[in-house]
Coordinates of C-alpha atoms (C1' of nucleotides) in Angstrom, one line a residue:
Chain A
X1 CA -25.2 -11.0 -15.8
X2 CA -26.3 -7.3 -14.7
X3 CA -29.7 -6.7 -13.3
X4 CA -31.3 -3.8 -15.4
X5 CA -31.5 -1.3 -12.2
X6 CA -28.2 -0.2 -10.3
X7 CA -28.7 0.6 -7.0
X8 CA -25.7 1.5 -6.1
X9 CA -23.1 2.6 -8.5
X10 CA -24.8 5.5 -9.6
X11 CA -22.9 8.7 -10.4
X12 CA -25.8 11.8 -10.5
X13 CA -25.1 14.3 -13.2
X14 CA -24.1 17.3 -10.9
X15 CA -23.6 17.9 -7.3
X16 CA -27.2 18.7 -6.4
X17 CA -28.5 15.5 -7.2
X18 CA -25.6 13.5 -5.8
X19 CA -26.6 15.7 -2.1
X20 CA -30.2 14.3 -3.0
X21 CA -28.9 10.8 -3.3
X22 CA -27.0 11.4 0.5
X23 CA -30.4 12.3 1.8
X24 CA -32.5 9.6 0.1
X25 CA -30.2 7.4 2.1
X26 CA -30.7 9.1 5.5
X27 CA -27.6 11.1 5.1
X28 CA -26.6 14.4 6.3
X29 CA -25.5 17.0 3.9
X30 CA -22.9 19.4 5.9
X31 CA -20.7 21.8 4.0
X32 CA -17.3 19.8 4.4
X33 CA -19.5 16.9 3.1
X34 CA -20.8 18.9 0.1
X35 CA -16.9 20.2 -0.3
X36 CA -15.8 16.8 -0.9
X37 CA -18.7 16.2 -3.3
X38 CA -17.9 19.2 -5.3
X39 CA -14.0 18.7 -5.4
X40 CA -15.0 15.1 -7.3
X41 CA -17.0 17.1 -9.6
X42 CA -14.8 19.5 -10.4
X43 CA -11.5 17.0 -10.6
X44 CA -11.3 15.6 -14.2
X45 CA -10.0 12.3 -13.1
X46 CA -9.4 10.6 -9.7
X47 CA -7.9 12.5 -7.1
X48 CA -6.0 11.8 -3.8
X49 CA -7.8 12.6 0.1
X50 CA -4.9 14.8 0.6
X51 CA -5.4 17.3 -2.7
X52 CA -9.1 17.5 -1.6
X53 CA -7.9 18.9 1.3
X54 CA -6.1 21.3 0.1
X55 CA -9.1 22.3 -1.8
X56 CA -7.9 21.0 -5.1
X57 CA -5.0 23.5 -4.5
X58 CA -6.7 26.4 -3.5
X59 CA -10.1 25.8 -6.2
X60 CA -12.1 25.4 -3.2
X61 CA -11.7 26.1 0.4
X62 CA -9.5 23.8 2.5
X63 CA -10.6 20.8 4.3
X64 CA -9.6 18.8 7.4
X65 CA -7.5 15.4 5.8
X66 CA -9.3 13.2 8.6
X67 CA -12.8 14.6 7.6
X68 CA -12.0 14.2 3.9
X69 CA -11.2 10.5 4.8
X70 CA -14.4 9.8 6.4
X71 CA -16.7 11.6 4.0
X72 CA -14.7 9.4 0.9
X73 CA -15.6 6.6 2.7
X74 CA -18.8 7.3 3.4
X75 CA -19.4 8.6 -0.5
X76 CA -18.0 5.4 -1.0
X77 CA -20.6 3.2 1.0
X78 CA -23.1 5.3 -0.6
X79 CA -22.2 3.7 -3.8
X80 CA -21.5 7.5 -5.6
X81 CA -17.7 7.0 -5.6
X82 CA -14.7 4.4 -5.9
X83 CA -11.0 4.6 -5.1
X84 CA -8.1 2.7 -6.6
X85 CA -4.8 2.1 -5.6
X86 CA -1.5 2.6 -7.3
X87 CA 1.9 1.4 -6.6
X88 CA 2.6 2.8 -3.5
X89 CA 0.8 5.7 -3.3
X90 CA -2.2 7.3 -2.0
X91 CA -5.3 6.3 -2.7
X92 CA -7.3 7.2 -5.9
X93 CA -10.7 8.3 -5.6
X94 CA -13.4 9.6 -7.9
X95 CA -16.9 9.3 -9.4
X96 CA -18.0 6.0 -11.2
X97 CA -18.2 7.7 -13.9
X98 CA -15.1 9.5 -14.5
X99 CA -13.0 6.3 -13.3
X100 CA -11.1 4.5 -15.9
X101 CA -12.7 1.0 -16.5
X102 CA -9.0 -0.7 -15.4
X103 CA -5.1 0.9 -15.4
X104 CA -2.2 -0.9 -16.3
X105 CA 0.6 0.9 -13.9
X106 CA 4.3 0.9 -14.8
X107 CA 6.2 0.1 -11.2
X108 CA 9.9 1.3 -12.9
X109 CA 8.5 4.8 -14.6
X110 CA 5.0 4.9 -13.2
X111 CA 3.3 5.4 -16.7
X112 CA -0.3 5.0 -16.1
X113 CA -2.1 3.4 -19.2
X114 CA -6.1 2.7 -19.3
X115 CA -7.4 -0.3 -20.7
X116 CA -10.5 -0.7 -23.0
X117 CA -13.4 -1.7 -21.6
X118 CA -13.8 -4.2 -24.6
X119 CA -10.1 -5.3 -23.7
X120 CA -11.2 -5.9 -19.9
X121 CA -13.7 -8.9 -21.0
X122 CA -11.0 -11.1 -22.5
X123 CA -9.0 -10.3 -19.3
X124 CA -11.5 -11.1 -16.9
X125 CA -12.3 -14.2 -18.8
X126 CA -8.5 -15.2 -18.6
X127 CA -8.4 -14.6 -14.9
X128 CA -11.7 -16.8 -14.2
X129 CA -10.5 -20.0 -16.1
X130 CA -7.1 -19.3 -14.2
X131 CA -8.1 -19.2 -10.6
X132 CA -11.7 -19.1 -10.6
X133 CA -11.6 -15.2 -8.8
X134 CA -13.3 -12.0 -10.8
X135 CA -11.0 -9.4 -11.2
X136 CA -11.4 -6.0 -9.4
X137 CA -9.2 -4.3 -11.9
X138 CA -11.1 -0.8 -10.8
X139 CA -9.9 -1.4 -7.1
X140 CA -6.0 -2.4 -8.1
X141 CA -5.2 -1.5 -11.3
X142 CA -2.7 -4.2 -13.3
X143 CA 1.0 -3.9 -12.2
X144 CA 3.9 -4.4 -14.5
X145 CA 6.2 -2.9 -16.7
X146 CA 5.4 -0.8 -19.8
X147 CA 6.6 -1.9 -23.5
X148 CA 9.9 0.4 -22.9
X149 CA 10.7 -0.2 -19.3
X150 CA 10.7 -4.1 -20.3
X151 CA 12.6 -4.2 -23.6
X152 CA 15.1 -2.2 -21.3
X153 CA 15.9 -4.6 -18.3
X154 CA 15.8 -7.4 -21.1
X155 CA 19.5 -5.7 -22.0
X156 CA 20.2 -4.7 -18.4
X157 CA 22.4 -7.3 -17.6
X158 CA 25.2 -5.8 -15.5
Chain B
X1 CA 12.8 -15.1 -24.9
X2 CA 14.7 -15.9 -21.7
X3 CA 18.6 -15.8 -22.2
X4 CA 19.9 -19.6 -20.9
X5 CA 22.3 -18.4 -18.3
X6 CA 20.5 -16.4 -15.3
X7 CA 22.9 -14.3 -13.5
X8 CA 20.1 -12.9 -10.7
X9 CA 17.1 -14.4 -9.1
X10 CA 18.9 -17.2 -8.5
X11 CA 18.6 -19.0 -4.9
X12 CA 21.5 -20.6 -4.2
X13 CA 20.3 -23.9 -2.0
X14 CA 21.7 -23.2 1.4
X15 CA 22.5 -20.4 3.4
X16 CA 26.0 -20.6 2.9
X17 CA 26.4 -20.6 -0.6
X18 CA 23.9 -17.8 -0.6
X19 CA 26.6 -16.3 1.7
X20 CA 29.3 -16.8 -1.0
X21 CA 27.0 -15.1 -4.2
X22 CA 26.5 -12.2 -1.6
X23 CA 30.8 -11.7 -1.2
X24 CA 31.1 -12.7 -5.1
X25 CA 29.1 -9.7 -5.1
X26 CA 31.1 -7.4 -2.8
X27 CA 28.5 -7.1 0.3
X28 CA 29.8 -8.1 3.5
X29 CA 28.2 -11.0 5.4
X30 CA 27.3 -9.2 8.8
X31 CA 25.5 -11.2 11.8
X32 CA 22.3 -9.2 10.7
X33 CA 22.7 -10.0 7.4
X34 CA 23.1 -13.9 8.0
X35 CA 20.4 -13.4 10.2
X36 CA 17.9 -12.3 7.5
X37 CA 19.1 -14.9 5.4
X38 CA 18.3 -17.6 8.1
X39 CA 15.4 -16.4 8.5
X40 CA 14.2 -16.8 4.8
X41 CA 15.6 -20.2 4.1
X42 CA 14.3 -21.3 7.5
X43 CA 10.6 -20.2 6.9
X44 CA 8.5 -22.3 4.6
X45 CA 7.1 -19.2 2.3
X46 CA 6.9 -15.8 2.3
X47 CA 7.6 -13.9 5.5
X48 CA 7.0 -10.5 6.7
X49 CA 10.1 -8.0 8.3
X50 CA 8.5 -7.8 11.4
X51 CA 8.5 -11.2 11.3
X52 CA 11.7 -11.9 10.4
X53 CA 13.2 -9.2 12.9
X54 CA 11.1 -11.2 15.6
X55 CA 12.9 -14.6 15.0
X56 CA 10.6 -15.4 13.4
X57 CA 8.6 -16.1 16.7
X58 CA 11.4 -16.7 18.6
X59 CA 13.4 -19.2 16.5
X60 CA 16.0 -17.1 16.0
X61 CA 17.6 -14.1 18.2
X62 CA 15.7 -10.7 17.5
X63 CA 16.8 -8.0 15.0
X64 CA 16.4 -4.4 14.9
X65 CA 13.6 -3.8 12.1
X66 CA 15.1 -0.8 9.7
X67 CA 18.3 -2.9 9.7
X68 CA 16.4 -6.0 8.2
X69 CA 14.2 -3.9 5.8
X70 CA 17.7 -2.8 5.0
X71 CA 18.9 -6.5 4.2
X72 CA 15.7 -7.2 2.5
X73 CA 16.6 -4.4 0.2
X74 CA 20.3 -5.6 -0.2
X75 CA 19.0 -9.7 -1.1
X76 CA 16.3 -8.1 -3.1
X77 CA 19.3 -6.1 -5.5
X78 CA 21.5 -9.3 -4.8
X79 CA 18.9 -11.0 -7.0
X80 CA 18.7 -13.4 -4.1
X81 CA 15.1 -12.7 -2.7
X82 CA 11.9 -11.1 -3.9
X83 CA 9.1 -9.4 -2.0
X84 CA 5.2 -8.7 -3.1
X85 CA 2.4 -7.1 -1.3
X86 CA -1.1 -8.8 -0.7
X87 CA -3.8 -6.1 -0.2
X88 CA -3.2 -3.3 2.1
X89 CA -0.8 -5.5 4.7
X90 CA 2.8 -5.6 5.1
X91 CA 5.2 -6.6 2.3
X92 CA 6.3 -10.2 1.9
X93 CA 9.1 -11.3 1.7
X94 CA 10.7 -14.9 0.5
X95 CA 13.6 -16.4 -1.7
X96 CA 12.5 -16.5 -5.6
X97 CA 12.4 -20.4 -5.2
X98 CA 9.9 -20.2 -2.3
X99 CA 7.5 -17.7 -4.1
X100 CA 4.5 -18.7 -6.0
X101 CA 4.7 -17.5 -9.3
X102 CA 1.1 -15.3 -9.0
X103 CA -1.7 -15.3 -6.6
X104 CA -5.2 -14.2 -6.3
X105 CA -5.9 -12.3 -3.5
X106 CA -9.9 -11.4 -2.5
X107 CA -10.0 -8.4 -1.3
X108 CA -13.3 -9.3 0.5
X109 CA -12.9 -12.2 2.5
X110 CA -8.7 -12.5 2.2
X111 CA -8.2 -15.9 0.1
X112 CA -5.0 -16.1 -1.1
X113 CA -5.1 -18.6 -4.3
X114 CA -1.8 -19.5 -6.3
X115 CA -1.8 -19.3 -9.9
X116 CA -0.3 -22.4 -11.9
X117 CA 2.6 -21.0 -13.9
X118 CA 0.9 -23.0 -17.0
X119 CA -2.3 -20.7 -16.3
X120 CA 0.5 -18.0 -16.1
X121 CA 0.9 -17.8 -19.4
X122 CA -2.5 -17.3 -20.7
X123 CA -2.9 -14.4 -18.6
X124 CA 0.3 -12.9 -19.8
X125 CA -0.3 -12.9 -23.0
X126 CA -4.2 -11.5 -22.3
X127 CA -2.6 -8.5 -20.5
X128 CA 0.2 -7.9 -23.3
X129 CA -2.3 -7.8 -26.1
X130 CA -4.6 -5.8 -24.2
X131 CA -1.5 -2.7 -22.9
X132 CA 1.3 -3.7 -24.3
X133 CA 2.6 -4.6 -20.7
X134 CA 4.4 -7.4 -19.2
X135 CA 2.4 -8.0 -16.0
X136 CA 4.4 -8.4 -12.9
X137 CA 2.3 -10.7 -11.2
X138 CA 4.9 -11.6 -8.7
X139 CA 5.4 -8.5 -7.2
X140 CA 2.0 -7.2 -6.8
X141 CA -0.8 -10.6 -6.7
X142 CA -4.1 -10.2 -9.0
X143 CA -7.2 -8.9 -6.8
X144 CA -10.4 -9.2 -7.1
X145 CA -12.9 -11.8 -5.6
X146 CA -13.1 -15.2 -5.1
X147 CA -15.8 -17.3 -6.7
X148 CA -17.5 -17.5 -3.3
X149 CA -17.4 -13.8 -2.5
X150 CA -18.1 -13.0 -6.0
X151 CA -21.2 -15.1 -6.0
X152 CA -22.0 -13.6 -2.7
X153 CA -21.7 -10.2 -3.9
X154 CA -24.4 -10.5 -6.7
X155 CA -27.0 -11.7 -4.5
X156 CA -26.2 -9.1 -1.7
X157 CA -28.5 -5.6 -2.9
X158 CA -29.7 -4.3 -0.1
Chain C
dT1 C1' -33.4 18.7 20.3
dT2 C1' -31.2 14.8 18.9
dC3 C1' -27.6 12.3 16.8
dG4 C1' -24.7 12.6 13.0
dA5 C1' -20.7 15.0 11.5
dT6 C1' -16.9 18.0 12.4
dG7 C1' -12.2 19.6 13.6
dC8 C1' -8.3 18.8 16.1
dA9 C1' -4.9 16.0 17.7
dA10 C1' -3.0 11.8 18.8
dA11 C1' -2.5 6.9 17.3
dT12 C1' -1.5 3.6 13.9
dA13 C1' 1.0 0.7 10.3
dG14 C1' 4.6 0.2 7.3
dT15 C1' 8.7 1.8 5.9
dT16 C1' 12.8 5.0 5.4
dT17 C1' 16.6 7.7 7.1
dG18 C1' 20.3 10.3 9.9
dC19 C1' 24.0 9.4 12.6
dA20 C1' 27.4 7.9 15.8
dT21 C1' 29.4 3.3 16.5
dT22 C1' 30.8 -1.3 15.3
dC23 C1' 32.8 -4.8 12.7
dT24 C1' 34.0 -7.1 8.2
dA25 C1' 37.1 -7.6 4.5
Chain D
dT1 C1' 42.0 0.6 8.9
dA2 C1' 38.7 2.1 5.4
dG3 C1' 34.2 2.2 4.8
dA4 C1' 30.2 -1.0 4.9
dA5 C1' 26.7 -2.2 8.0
dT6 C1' 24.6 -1.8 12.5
dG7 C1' 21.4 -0.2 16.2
dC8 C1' 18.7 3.3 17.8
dA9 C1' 15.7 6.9 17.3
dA10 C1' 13.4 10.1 14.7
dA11 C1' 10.9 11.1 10.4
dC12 C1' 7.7 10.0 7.1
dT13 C1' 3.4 8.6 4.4
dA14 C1' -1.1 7.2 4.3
dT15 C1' -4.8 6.5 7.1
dT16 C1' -7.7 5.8 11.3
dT17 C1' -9.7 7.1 15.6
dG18 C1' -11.1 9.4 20.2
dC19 C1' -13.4 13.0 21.8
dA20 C1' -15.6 17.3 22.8
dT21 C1' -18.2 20.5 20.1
dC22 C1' -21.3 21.8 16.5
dG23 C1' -25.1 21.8 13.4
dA24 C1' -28.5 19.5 10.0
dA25 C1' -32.9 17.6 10.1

DNA sequence: TTCGATGCAAATAGTTTGCATTCTA
DNA sequence: TAGAATGCAAACTATTTGCATCGAA
């Protein structure tokens, strides 16, 4: 199903080589470009545009929000980076690499759970014979209600 | 697994008797409150609150907006209505009888493609084995791509 | 030396909220 | 006639955009 080259999707090793990637693609490499790049290197897991901003509170030097917006974006389109949405937050964003495969997002507590990757395939499968669509359970992650939060409004019957 | 007796999501048939479960339930039945109501047993499916506040394009007087998010809310906790959110747009709104019981949404092209609640099932079950979580596919829709974007997509490498 | 990118501010979409007033029960 | 609900406006969150200026290539 997957070609054996990737063009896009790629997540370089370090920051360096990500700015090389920018400028393979005709790219410009400014600092508040380079900031973003190096607050998604140093974040352990996805990240919102606003606590880039604020330099990963206070990590790094602070950023203008509508800047950070564009540059994520154009990360993005570069194929270095993916967001997610959850509930009704903010955005999610971080390197392909350090994104969880899919999420399974409680909308009573908000507990955030990760599926397997070998989990996913059965998933996806499901979804295909039901509707025929492929799944883009990086994008939006799987809503519902956790094991606790639905054995509890079983009983909640005021 | 479902108790026999279901004493919300219910939709009473007409807006009158949806009138009575409201005062059975101690809410008051304002002119903006009928309002809303007309408006969701007049439209065919779900409906956004700008819409509704509009008439519903003019077949019914105008309403001011944060009171019918308001009334959303109250018919939501009434158990009378239900609301779910397609993409990044609006919320939409519609009585639990008018609502499809899951749809696929592609995020590239915007299909919207209802789910047979037989289909329903298989899915559930794929998503309970795989987190131990009961998927609310009403609320927020399964996204991904269609079949034709999907097939699109894997030609498309630039 | 040219455009691409920035920073600032204003605009936008969707939704919520404070508050004095109105109207239902 | 108590207090629930309204209408209006302002606030809010997340995000986008216009524009003059700056700076990377």
């Amino acid at each position: 199903m997957s070609t054996s080259h990737t063009p896009h999707r790629v997540t370089p090793p370090d920051v360096t080589s990500a700015v090389n990637t920018l400028r393979m693609r005709g790219l410009r490499v400014s600092a508040a470009r380079r900031l973003v790049l190096e607050a998604l290197y140093r974040a352990e897991g996805p990240v919102t545009a606003e606590e880039i901003a604020a330099g990963l509170g206070g990590a790094l030097p602070d950023s203008d929000l509508g800047s950070v917006y564009r540059n994520l974006d154009t990360l993005e389109r570069a194929g270095l980076i993916g967001h997610a949405h959850v509930g009704h937050g903010p955005g999610l964003y971080a390197l392909h690499s350090r994104r969880p495969a899919a999420v399974a997002y409680c909308e009573r507590c908000g507990e955030r759970r990760p599926i397997d990757r070998s989990r996913l395939v059965v998933l996806r499968d499901a979804v295909r014979e039901a509707c025929g669509f492929e799944v883009a359970f990086g994008h939006f992650p799987v809503i519902g209600l956790c094991a606790a939060c639905a054995a509890e409004s079983d009983h909640a019957h005021s």
